[in-house]
Amino acid sequence: DENNANNTTTPLSVTVHPAGTAVVQVGFDATSGNSIPLNFFWMNSVSQTIYYANELNVGGLLTDITYFSSFTENLSSMPVKIWVGETTLDNLSTGWISASELTLVFDGNIDFPLGQNEINIPFTLPYMYGGGNLVLLANRPIDTQYHNSTNHFYHSTVAGYTNRTRFAQSDGTIFDPNNMTGGTLSSLVPNTRLAFNTVGMGSLSGYVWDNDYPLANALIEIEGFPNTQTTNTQGYYTFSHVNTGIHNVTASKHGYYDNIASVTIIEDENIFQDFSMVELPQVSISGRVVGSDLPNVGLEFATIIITGYENYATTSNETGYFVFDDVYADHTYSMVLNHVSYQSLTMDLVVGDSDLVMGDIVLEESAFPPHNVIAEVSDTNNVLLIWEQPGTQQPDLIMIRQHSNED
């Protein structure tokens, strides 16, 4: 029309991402509610949602998220905390994933304007997403007041994904995201836009071998990288997005020496890094347990427990001897020896790559003091002492003659 007065819209909030940013949205329904991701009708709230790998189909540095709101009041500078991580779980039916297992990516204040808005939360600490199921925990820390129940966020139900969300809210209970229990299980997902920076990324893959055989279930870790990978039955692993530069990559598995490689990741290239693993040798540990009262006689039935890289336990035989076979070498363990009549002994045990013969290990005899000691003067020359021995109920009597000063 020719009316110049209506040619200008109201100001719009626009989020600008750098070139090379991949933006993925999960949830497009027009339904809304006040439960997830943040509930301002209650003084504090927590919600947790899984975003599935096949919904995202991207990797890279997760820099920010955007929620879609419809508020009936203007809430300024509201405290918000966001944690992010990855999980092998398909749902949250078994409970919450602790914030201690995730990365705190935002801890600050966010404005929630009146009306329909896109609420962008830029991460203080961007998260390197490795391509698994992404889990996001949102927390409204305890406040001194609640707000309208009509402050809503848009959410959706995505076919094929159930029990993907948990949420809880309270005025009286102060939630600890590190130790959440209960809550309400839901198949809803907050309509969420996720931004991934894919610039300056390469990939890493390879095989882990035991001699010429593929080694399954080996753990692959990139130093400073929040995600890990585990080799499959063919010994294969892959990281789809790794930031460029030099990284220390470690392959490890129980029963093997760690293998560390320095790997240079190049942008838009896949770097191939294999690992050859060497089994830890196994040695024996032997010795004899004796008591301080009879150091030449072995103690039977002493318990010997070794804890550390792996745990072991045994009991000394009738001559006090014990032996542990097949103990993993090149580790430091803690050894605890116990016997009912002797004091417990704890020692550090450095196990090298050869059998360890410890010789005699001496346990100090336990001294059990009497209790409920009573002294009574029975006559001019005698004092009666009465006491209870440890573990007994009947008092023992002893007569002590009191000498006169003339003796």
Tab-separated table of N, CA, C and O in Angstrom, residues 122-235:
chain	number	residue	atom	x	y	z
A	122	PRO	N	24.844	-18.222	23.940
A	122	PRO	CA	26.206	-18.458	23.419
A	122	PRO	C	27.057	-19.121	24.497
A	122	PRO	O	27.135	-18.644	25.628
A	123	PHE	N	27.709	-20.197	24.164
A	123	PHE	CA	28.491	-20.940	25.143
A	123	PHE	C	29.769	-20.189	25.498
A	123	PHE	O	30.522	-19.751	24.612
A	124	THR	N	30.018	-20.095	26.787
A	124	THR	CA	31.289	-19.552	27.253
A	124	THR	C	32.427	-20.504	26.912
A	124	THR	O	33.538	-20.085	26.569
A	125	LEU	N	32.136	-21.804	27.009
A	125	LEU	CA	33.098	-22.843	26.666
A	125	LEU	C	32.483	-23.722	25.577
A	125	LEU	O	31.707	-24.635	25.876
A	126	PRO	N	32.790	-23.450	24.292
A	126	PRO	CA	32.239	-24.291	23.224
A	126	PRO	C	32.600	-25.754	23.426
A	126	PRO	O	33.662	-26.076	23.967
A	127	TYR	N	31.714	-26.616	22.980
A	127	TYR	CA	31.866	-28.051	23.213
A	127	TYR	C	32.232	-28.757	21.909
A	127	TYR	O	31.532	-28.620	20.897
A	128	MET	N	33.321	-29.537	21.939
A	128	MET	CA	33.734	-30.291	20.767
A	128	MET	C	32.877	-31.547	20.656
A	128	MET	O	33.069	-32.510	21.396
A	129	TYR	N	31.947	-31.519	19.740
A	129	TYR	CA	30.996	-32.614	19.575
A	129	TYR	C	31.595	-33.695	18.695
A	129	TYR	O	32.049	-33.437	17.588
A	130	GLY	N	31.566	-34.926	19.217
A	130	GLY	CA	32.225	-36.028	18.532
A	130	GLY	C	31.327	-36.888	17.685
A	130	GLY	O	31.792	-37.882	17.122
A	131	GLY	N	30.020	-36.576	17.603
A	131	GLY	CA	29.144	-37.316	16.706
A	131	GLY	C	28.252	-38.336	17.365
A	131	GLY	O	27.562	-39.094	16.673
A	132	GLY	N	28.221	-38.383	18.703
A	132	GLY	CA	27.351	-39.329	19.408
A	132	GLY	C	26.010	-38.717	19.749
A	132	GLY	O	25.644	-37.643	19.242
A	133	ASN	N	25.254	-39.396	20.622
A	133	ASN	CA	24.009	-38.825	21.125
A	133	ASN	C	24.366	-37.686	22.079
A	133	ASN	O	25.069	-37.889	23.064
A	134	LEU	N	23.872	-36.496	21.770
A	134	LEU	CA	24.187	-35.304	22.548
A	134	LEU	C	23.184	-35.185	23.700
A	134	LEU	O	21.978	-35.329	23.502
A	135	VAL	N	23.686	-34.942	24.900
A	135	VAL	CA	22.807	-34.727	26.046
A	135	VAL	C	23.022	-33.317	26.563
A	135	VAL	O	24.150	-32.838	26.666
A	136	LEU	N	21.915	-32.631	26.834
A	136	LEU	CA	21.965	-31.246	27.275
A	136	LEU	C	21.166	-31.109	28.564
A	136	LEU	O	20.018	-31.538	28.645
A	137	LEU	N	21.770	-30.512	29.576
A	137	LEU	CA	21.120	-30.281	30.870
A	137	LEU	C	20.987	-28.783	31.082
A	137	LEU	O	21.977	-28.043	31.004
A	138	ALA	N	19.752	-28.314	31.333
A	138	ALA	CA	19.467	-26.896	31.538
A	138	ALA	C	18.963	-26.686	32.963
A	138	ALA	O	18.075	-27.409	33.425
A	139	ASN	N	19.515	-25.697	33.638
A	139	ASN	CA	19.189	-25.458	35.043
A	139	ASN	C	18.830	-23.997	35.270
A	139	ASN	O	19.573	-23.102	34.878
A	140	ARG	N	17.668	-23.776	35.870
A	140	ARG	CA	17.336	-22.459	36.440
A	140	ARG	C	17.666	-22.544	37.923
A	140	ARG	O	16.968	-23.196	38.699
A	141	PRO	N	18.795	-21.939	38.355
A	141	PRO	CA	19.191	-22.033	39.764
A	141	PRO	C	18.131	-21.416	40.672
A	141	PRO	O	17.284	-20.628	40.234
A	142	ILE	N	18.184	-21.775	41.952
A	142	ILE	CA	17.180	-21.320	42.901
A	142	ILE	C	17.082	-19.796	42.901
A	142	ILE	O	18.082	-19.079	42.904
A	143	ASP	N	15.853	-19.305	42.857
A	143	ASP	CA	15.559	-17.878	42.825
A	143	ASP	C	14.722	-17.538	44.056
A	143	ASP	O	14.302	-18.428	44.805
A	144	THR	N	14.458	-16.267	44.264
A	144	THR	CA	13.653	-15.839	45.409
A	144	THR	C	12.189	-15.652	45.052
A	144	THR	O	11.376	-15.375	45.927
A	145	GLN	N	11.852	-15.790	43.773
A	145	GLN	CA	10.466	-15.617	43.372
A	145	GLN	C	10.167	-16.451	42.139
A	145	GLN	O	11.059	-16.892	41.424
A	146	TYR	N	8.868	-16.692	41.939
A	146	TYR	CA	8.411	-17.383	40.739
A	146	TYR	C	7.699	-16.379	39.836
A	146	TYR	O	7.373	-15.258	40.244
A	147	HIS	N	7.421	-16.817	38.589
A	147	HIS	CA	6.822	-15.930	37.602
A	147	HIS	C	5.612	-16.614	36.980
A	147	HIS	O	5.195	-17.690	37.416
A	148	ASN	N	5.063	-16.007	35.949
A	148	ASN	CA	3.804	-16.492	35.375
A	148	ASN	C	3.935	-17.909	34.826
A	148	ASN	O	4.959	-18.261	34.212
A	149	SER	N	2.883	-18.690	34.992
A	149	SER	CA	2.856	-20.037	34.419
A	149	SER	C	2.693	-19.995	32.908
A	149	SER	O	2.866	-21.014	32.228
A	150	THR	N	2.364	-18.827	32.371
A	150	THR	CA	2.157	-18.676	30.921
A	150	THR	C	3.427	-18.252	30.190
A	150	THR	O	3.379	-17.910	29.007
A	151	ASN	N	4.566	-18.282	30.863
A	151	ASN	CA	5.854	-18.091	30.187
A	151	ASN	C	6.271	-19.442	29.617
A	151	ASN	O	6.704	-20.329	30.356
A	152	HIS	N	6.122	-19.598	28.309
A	152	HIS	CA	6.259	-20.913	27.671
A	152	HIS	C	7.456	-20.972	26.730
A	152	HIS	O	7.935	-19.956	26.220
A	153	PHE	N	7.905	-22.225	26.503
A	153	PHE	CA	8.826	-22.552	25.423
A	153	PHE	C	8.133	-23.540	24.493
A	153	PHE	O	7.330	-24.379	24.928
A	154	TYR	N	8.475	-23.448	23.201
A	154	TYR	CA	7.907	-24.388	22.233
A	154	TYR	C	8.644	-25.729	22.315
A	154	TYR	O	9.851	-25.795	22.533
A	155	HIS	N	7.861	-26.791	22.151
A	155	HIS	CA	8.430	-28.133	22.201
A	155	HIS	C	7.743	-29.029	21.186
A	155	HIS	O	6.715	-28.668	20.603
A	156	SER	N	8.322	-30.218	20.976
A	156	SER	CA	7.819	-31.122	19.936
A	156	SER	C	7.909	-32.563	20.406
A	156	SER	O	8.628	-32.904	21.351
A	157	THR	N	7.164	-33.397	19.708
A	157	THR	CA	7.303	-34.843	19.809
A	157	THR	C	7.815	-35.345	18.467
A	157	THR	O	7.203	-35.083	17.434
A	158	VAL	N	8.950	-36.039	18.483
A	158	VAL	CA	9.550	-36.544	17.258
A	158	VAL	C	9.335	-38.045	17.202
A	158	VAL	O	9.717	-38.770	18.123
A	159	ALA	N	8.696	-38.516	16.134
A	159	ALA	CA	8.359	-39.932	16.006
A	159	ALA	C	9.609	-40.800	16.132
A	159	ALA	O	10.660	-40.497	15.567
A	160	GLY	N	9.473	-41.872	16.883
A	160	GLY	CA	10.563	-42.830	17.027
A	160	GLY	C	11.460	-42.587	18.222
A	160	GLY	O	12.308	-43.428	18.543
A	161	TYR	N	11.292	-41.448	18.905
A	161	TYR	CA	12.148	-41.128	20.043
A	161	TYR	C	11.271	-40.923	21.282
A	161	TYR	O	10.469	-39.980	21.332
A	162	THR	N	11.425	-41.799	22.256
A	162	THR	CA	10.612	-41.734	23.467
A	162	THR	C	11.504	-41.625	24.697
A	162	THR	O	12.676	-42.011	24.680
A	163	ASN	N	10.913	-41.081	25.750
A	163	ASN	CA	11.598	-40.974	27.060
A	163	ASN	C	12.967	-40.317	26.930
A	163	ASN	O	13.915	-40.695	27.610
A	164	ARG	N	13.025	-39.303	26.095
A	164	ARG	CA	14.294	-38.637	25.815
A	164	ARG	C	14.568	-37.476	26.764
A	164	ARG	O	15.655	-36.898	26.741
A	165	THR	N	13.603	-37.117	27.596
A	165	THR	CA	13.704	-35.929	28.449
A	165	THR	C	13.287	-36.254	29.885
A	165	THR	O	12.385	-37.065	30.101
A	166	ARG	N	13.969	-35.625	30.835
A	166	ARG	CA	13.536	-35.605	32.228
A	166	ARG	C	13.491	-34.152	32.691
A	166	ARG	O	14.312	-33.341	32.280
A	167	PHE	N	12.526	-33.854	33.576
A	167	PHE	CA	12.482	-32.508	34.132
A	167	PHE	C	11.964	-32.551	35.565
A	167	PHE	O	11.272	-33.485	35.984
A	168	ALA	N	12.365	-31.540	36.328
A	168	ALA	CA	11.938	-31.407	37.724
A	168	ALA	C	11.881	-29.929	38.066
A	168	ALA	O	12.645	-29.125	37.524
A	169	GLN	N	10.969	-29.566	38.965
A	169	GLN	CA	10.836	-28.186	39.394
A	169	GLN	C	10.370	-28.152	40.845
A	169	GLN	O	9.714	-29.073	41.318
A	170	SER	N	10.747	-27.088	41.576
A	170	SER	CA	10.379	-27.000	42.982
A	170	SER	C	10.572	-25.582	43.483
A	170	SER	O	11.400	-24.833	42.965
A	171	ASP	N	9.800	-25.241	44.529
A	171	ASP	CA	10.038	-24.001	45.264
A	171	ASP	C	10.841	-24.258	46.531
A	171	ASP	O	11.546	-23.369	47.007
A	172	GLY	N	10.721	-25.472	47.090
A	172	GLY	CA	11.353	-25.764	48.364
A	172	GLY	C	12.627	-26.562	48.267
A	172	GLY	O	13.511	-26.438	49.121
A	173	THR	N	12.751	-27.399	47.246
A	173	THR	CA	13.946	-28.229	47.086
A	173	THR	C	14.954	-27.526	46.191
A	173	THR	O	14.627	-27.124	45.080
A	174	ILE	N	16.173	-27.374	46.685
A	174	ILE	CA	17.243	-26.792	45.876
A	174	ILE	C	17.923	-27.933	45.135
A	174	ILE	O	18.573	-28.788	45.740
A	175	PHE	N	17.780	-27.973	43.835
A	175	PHE	CA	18.303	-29.082	43.039
A	175	PHE	C	19.821	-28.997	42.893
A	175	PHE	O	20.387	-27.918	42.724
A	176	ASP	N	20.440	-30.162	42.930
A	176	ASP	CA	21.866	-30.293	42.645
A	176	ASP	C	22.010	-31.070	41.343
A	176	ASP	O	21.782	-32.281	41.319
A	177	PRO	N	22.355	-30.414	40.245
A	177	PRO	CA	22.459	-31.122	38.959
A	177	PRO	C	23.474	-32.265	38.966
A	177	PRO	O	23.425	-33.127	38.097
A	178	ASN	N	24.376	-32.281	39.950
A	178	ASN	CA	25.329	-33.383	40.062
A	178	ASN	C	24.717	-34.617	40.720
A	178	ASN	O	25.313	-35.693	40.681
A	179	ASN	N	23.559	-34.457	41.340
A	179	ASN	CA	22.966	-35.552	42.109
A	179	ASN	C	21.452	-35.498	42.011
A	179	ASN	O	20.752	-35.353	43.012
A	180	MET	N	20.940	-35.638	40.797
A	180	MET	CA	19.505	-35.576	40.556
A	180	MET	C	18.866	-36.961	40.682
A	180	MET	O	19.443	-37.965	40.244
A	181	THR	N	17.681	-36.993	41.281
A	181	THR	CA	16.874	-38.210	41.337
A	181	THR	C	15.435	-37.858	40.999
A	181	THR	O	15.018	-36.705	41.115
A	182	GLY	N	14.679	-38.885	40.599
A	182	GLY	CA	13.256	-38.668	40.346
A	182	GLY	C	13.001	-37.801	39.137
A	182	GLY	O	13.657	-37.902	38.102
A	183	GLY	N	12.040	-36.878	39.289
A	183	GLY	CA	11.643	-36.043	38.169
A	183	GLY	C	10.603	-36.724	37.298
A	183	GLY	O	10.160	-37.844	37.580
A	184	THR	N	10.231	-36.049	36.232
A	184	THR	CA	9.204	-36.544	35.308
A	184	THR	C	9.853	-36.936	33.988
A	184	THR	O	10.636	-36.169	33.417
A	185	LEU	N	9.545	-38.138	33.517
A	185	LEU	CA	10.060	-38.629	32.238
A	185	LEU	C	9.125	-38.200	31.118
A	185	LEU	O	7.898	-38.262	31.261
A	186	SER	N	9.690	-37.774	29.991
A	186	SER	CA	8.875	-37.230	28.902
A	186	SER	C	9.488	-37.594	27.553
A	186	SER	O	10.702	-37.808	27.446
A	187	SER	N	8.632	-37.627	26.535
A	187	SER	CA	9.104	-37.832	25.164
A	187	SER	C	9.189	-36.522	24.389
A	187	SER	O	9.484	-36.521	23.190
A	188	LEU	N	8.940	-35.403	25.067
A	188	LEU	CA	9.033	-34.096	24.421
A	188	LEU	C	10.490	-33.666	24.291
A	188	LEU	O	11.347	-34.059	25.075
A	189	VAL	N	10.729	-32.836	23.283
A	189	VAL	CA	12.044	-32.206	23.112
A	189	VAL	C	11.804	-30.712	22.932
A	189	VAL	O	10.907	-30.300	22.182
A	190	PRO	N	12.554	-29.853	23.640
A	190	PRO	CA	12.419	-28.420	23.377
A	190	PRO	C	12.833	-28.126	21.931
A	190	PRO	O	13.835	-28.657	21.453
A	191	ASN	N	12.054	-27.318	21.243
A	191	ASN	CA	12.491	-26.884	19.921
A	191	ASN	C	13.831	-26.165	20.086
A	191	ASN	O	13.915	-25.142	20.770
A	192	THR	N	14.863	-26.722	19.475
A	192	THR	CA	16.228	-26.255	19.746
A	192	THR	C	16.998	-26.130	18.447
A	192	THR	O	16.983	-27.029	17.606
A	193	ARG	N	17.683	-25.015	18.301
A	193	ARG	CA	18.588	-24.807	17.179
A	193	ARG	C	20.012	-24.876	17.719
A	193	ARG	O	20.360	-24.197	18.682
A	194	LEU	N	20.833	-25.724	17.094
A	194	LEU	CA	22.200	-25.936	17.554
A	194	LEU	C	23.165	-25.508	16.468
A	194	LEU	O	23.008	-25.885	15.292
A	195	ALA	N	24.194	-24.737	16.840
A	195	ALA	CA	25.159	-24.211	15.874
A	195	ALA	C	26.519	-24.877	16.084
A	195	ALA	O	27.063	-24.862	17.190
A	196	PHE	N	27.057	-25.450	15.002
A	196	PHE	CA	28.342	-26.149	15.037
A	196	PHE	C	29.324	-25.446	14.107
A	196	PHE	O	29.037	-25.263	12.915
A	197	ASN	N	30.460	-25.102	14.644
A	197	ASN	CA	31.525	-24.529	13.825
A	197	ASN	C	32.330	-25.686	13.233
A	197	ASN	O	32.974	-26.453	13.956
A	198	THR	N	32.311	-25.815	11.925
A	198	THR	CA	33.003	-26.915	11.252
A	198	THR	C	34.297	-26.472	10.576
A	198	THR	O	34.953	-27.269	9.898
A	199	VAL	N	34.672	-25.193	10.749
A	199	VAL	CA	35.901	-24.676	10.146
A	199	VAL	C	37.092	-25.107	11.008
A	199	VAL	O	37.031	-25.133	12.236
A	200	GLY	N	38.192	-25.435	10.344
A	200	GLY	CA	39.384	-25.822	11.081
A	200	GLY	C	39.285	-27.201	11.683
A	200	GLY	O	39.871	-27.487	12.726
A	201	MET	N	38.535	-28.084	11.018
A	201	MET	CA	38.331	-29.435	11.520
A	201	MET	C	38.888	-30.463	10.542
A	201	MET	O	38.831	-30.290	9.325
A	202	GLY	N	39.421	-31.513	11.091
A	202	GLY	CA	39.780	-32.693	10.315
A	202	GLY	C	39.201	-33.905	11.002
A	202	GLY	O	38.393	-33.780	11.938
A	203	SER	N	39.573	-35.083	10.589
A	203	SER	CA	39.079	-36.311	11.213
A	203	SER	C	40.250	-37.243	11.488
A	203	SER	O	41.345	-37.093	10.919
A	204	LEU	N	40.003	-38.201	12.363
A	204	LEU	CA	41.035	-39.146	12.781
A	204	LEU	C	40.429	-40.536	12.835
A	204	LEU	O	39.321	-40.717	13.367
A	205	SER	N	41.132	-41.515	12.286
A	205	SER	CA	40.643	-42.895	12.338
A	205	SER	C	41.838	-43.843	12.290
A	205	SER	O	42.976	-43.440	12.006
A	206	GLY	N	41.561	-45.115	12.558
A	206	GLY	CA	42.621	-46.100	12.506
A	206	GLY	C	42.218	-47.406	13.166
A	206	GLY	O	41.056	-47.604	13.535
A	207	TYR	N	43.207	-48.299	13.308
A	207	TYR	CA	42.988	-49.612	13.896
A	207	TYR	C	43.912	-49.804	15.091
A	207	TYR	O	45.009	-49.222	15.145
A	208	VAL	N	43.477	-50.644	16.018
A	208	VAL	CA	44.296	-51.032	17.157
A	208	VAL	C	44.561	-52.526	17.047
A	208	VAL	O	43.630	-53.323	16.845
A	209	TRP	N	45.860	-52.902	17.203
A	209	TRP	CA	46.266	-54.283	16.956
A	209	TRP	C	46.934	-54.897	18.183
A	209	TRP	O	47.611	-54.218	18.948
A	210	ASP	N	46.725	-56.190	18.346
A	210	ASP	CA	47.507	-57.024	19.259
A	210	ASP	C	48.256	-58.007	18.371
A	210	ASP	O	47.682	-58.988	17.904
A	211	ASN	N	49.537	-57.701	18.124
A	211	ASN	CA	50.292	-58.391	17.083
A	211	ASN	C	49.559	-58.195	15.758
A	211	ASN	O	49.351	-57.069	15.342
A	212	ASP	N	49.112	-59.253	15.113
A	212	ASP	CA	48.419	-59.098	13.827
A	212	ASP	C	46.913	-59.246	13.968
A	212	ASP	O	46.207	-59.371	12.964
A	213	TYR	N	46.418	-59.210	15.202
A	213	TYR	CA	44.991	-59.412	15.425
A	213	TYR	C	44.336	-58.104	15.854
A	213	TYR	O	44.890	-57.360	16.684
A	214	PRO	N	43.155	-57.793	15.325
A	214	PRO	CA	42.452	-56.567	15.744
A	214	PRO	C	42.044	-56.666	17.210
A	214	PRO	O	41.647	-57.732	17.693
A	215	LEU	N	42.131	-55.555	17.911
A	215	LEU	CA	41.833	-55.519	19.338
A	215	LEU	C	40.560	-54.715	19.570
A	215	LEU	O	40.519	-53.504	19.347
A	216	ALA	N	39.516	-55.409	19.993
A	216	ALA	CA	38.230	-54.754	20.254
A	216	ALA	C	38.214	-54.129	21.649
A	216	ALA	O	38.986	-54.515	22.536
A	217	ASN	N	37.339	-53.148	21.821
A	217	ASN	CA	37.092	-52.500	23.115
A	217	ASN	C	38.319	-51.786	23.687
A	217	ASN	O	38.446	-51.626	24.905
A	218	ALA	N	39.224	-51.375	22.816
A	218	ALA	CA	40.310	-50.498	23.248
A	218	ALA	C	39.787	-49.062	23.301
A	218	ALA	O	38.990	-48.641	22.452
A	219	LEU	N	40.208	-48.326	24.309
A	219	LEU	CA	39.754	-46.947	24.503
A	219	LEU	C	40.731	-45.990	23.825
A	219	LEU	O	41.938	-46.059	24.062
A	220	ILE	N	40.188	-45.070	23.004
A	220	ILE	CA	41.001	-44.071	22.313
A	220	ILE	C	40.637	-42.700	22.873
A	220	ILE	O	39.468	-42.302	22.851
A	221	GLU	N	41.635	-41.993	23.377
A	221	GLU	CA	41.421	-40.677	23.979
A	221	GLU	C	42.339	-39.652	23.328
A	221	GLU	O	43.521	-39.935	23.102
A	222	ILE	N	41.774	-38.474	23.050
A	222	ILE	CA	42.560	-37.339	22.558
A	222	ILE	C	42.715	-36.367	23.714
A	222	ILE	O	41.722	-35.928	24.299
A	223	GLU	N	43.938	-36.046	24.057
A	223	GLU	CA	44.189	-35.166	25.197
A	223	GLU	C	43.469	-33.833	25.018
A	223	GLU	O	43.580	-33.178	23.982
A	224	GLY	N	42.714	-33.434	26.045
A	224	GLY	CA	41.963	-32.188	25.997
A	224	GLY	C	40.653	-32.271	25.250
A	224	GLY	O	39.933	-31.275	25.155
A	225	PHE	N	40.326	-33.452	24.730
A	225	PHE	CA	39.120	-33.664	23.943
A	225	PHE	C	38.077	-34.307	24.853
A	225	PHE	O	38.386	-35.273	25.553
A	226	PRO	N	36.836	-33.808	24.904
A	226	PRO	CA	35.868	-34.329	25.875
A	226	PRO	C	35.334	-35.711	25.545
A	226	PRO	O	34.753	-36.365	26.409
A	227	ASN	N	35.522	-36.164	24.312
A	227	ASN	CA	34.922	-37.425	23.902
A	227	ASN	C	35.976	-38.501	23.709
A	227	ASN	O	37.135	-38.217	23.412
A	228	THR	N	35.556	-39.727	23.859
A	228	THR	CA	36.412	-40.875	23.618
A	228	THR	C	35.734	-41.803	22.625
A	228	THR	O	34.526	-41.700	22.381
A	229	GLN	N	36.507	-42.703	22.056
A	229	GLN	CA	35.968	-43.724	21.160
A	229	GLN	C	36.467	-45.091	21.612
A	229	GLN	O	37.538	-45.206	22.222
A	230	THR	N	35.695	-46.121	21.304
A	230	THR	CA	36.061	-47.501	21.627
A	230	THR	C	36.097	-48.299	20.337
A	230	THR	O	35.194	-48.178	19.494
A	231	THR	N	37.145	-49.102	20.172
A	231	THR	CA	37.277	-49.862	18.926
A	231	THR	C	36.192	-50.929	18.817
A	231	THR	O	35.754	-51.501	19.815
A	232	ASN	N	35.779	-51.201	17.576
A	232	ASN	CA	34.771	-52.229	17.336
A	232	ASN	C	35.443	-53.600	17.224
A	232	ASN	O	36.629	-53.755	17.519
A	233	THR	N	34.683	-54.590	16.807
A	233	THR	CA	35.228	-55.954	16.739
A	233	THR	C	36.346	-56.077	15.720
A	233	THR	O	37.148	-57.023	15.778
A	234	GLN	N	36.442	-55.148	14.785
A	234	GLN	CA	37.539	-55.141	13.813
A	234	GLN	C	38.718	-54.297	14.295
A	234	GLN	O	39.693	-54.102	13.565
A	235	GLY	N	38.609	-53.764	15.531
A	235	GLY	CA	39.680	-52.931	16.068
A	235	GLY	C	39.681	-51.510	15.530
A	235	GLY	O	40.649	-50.777	15.728
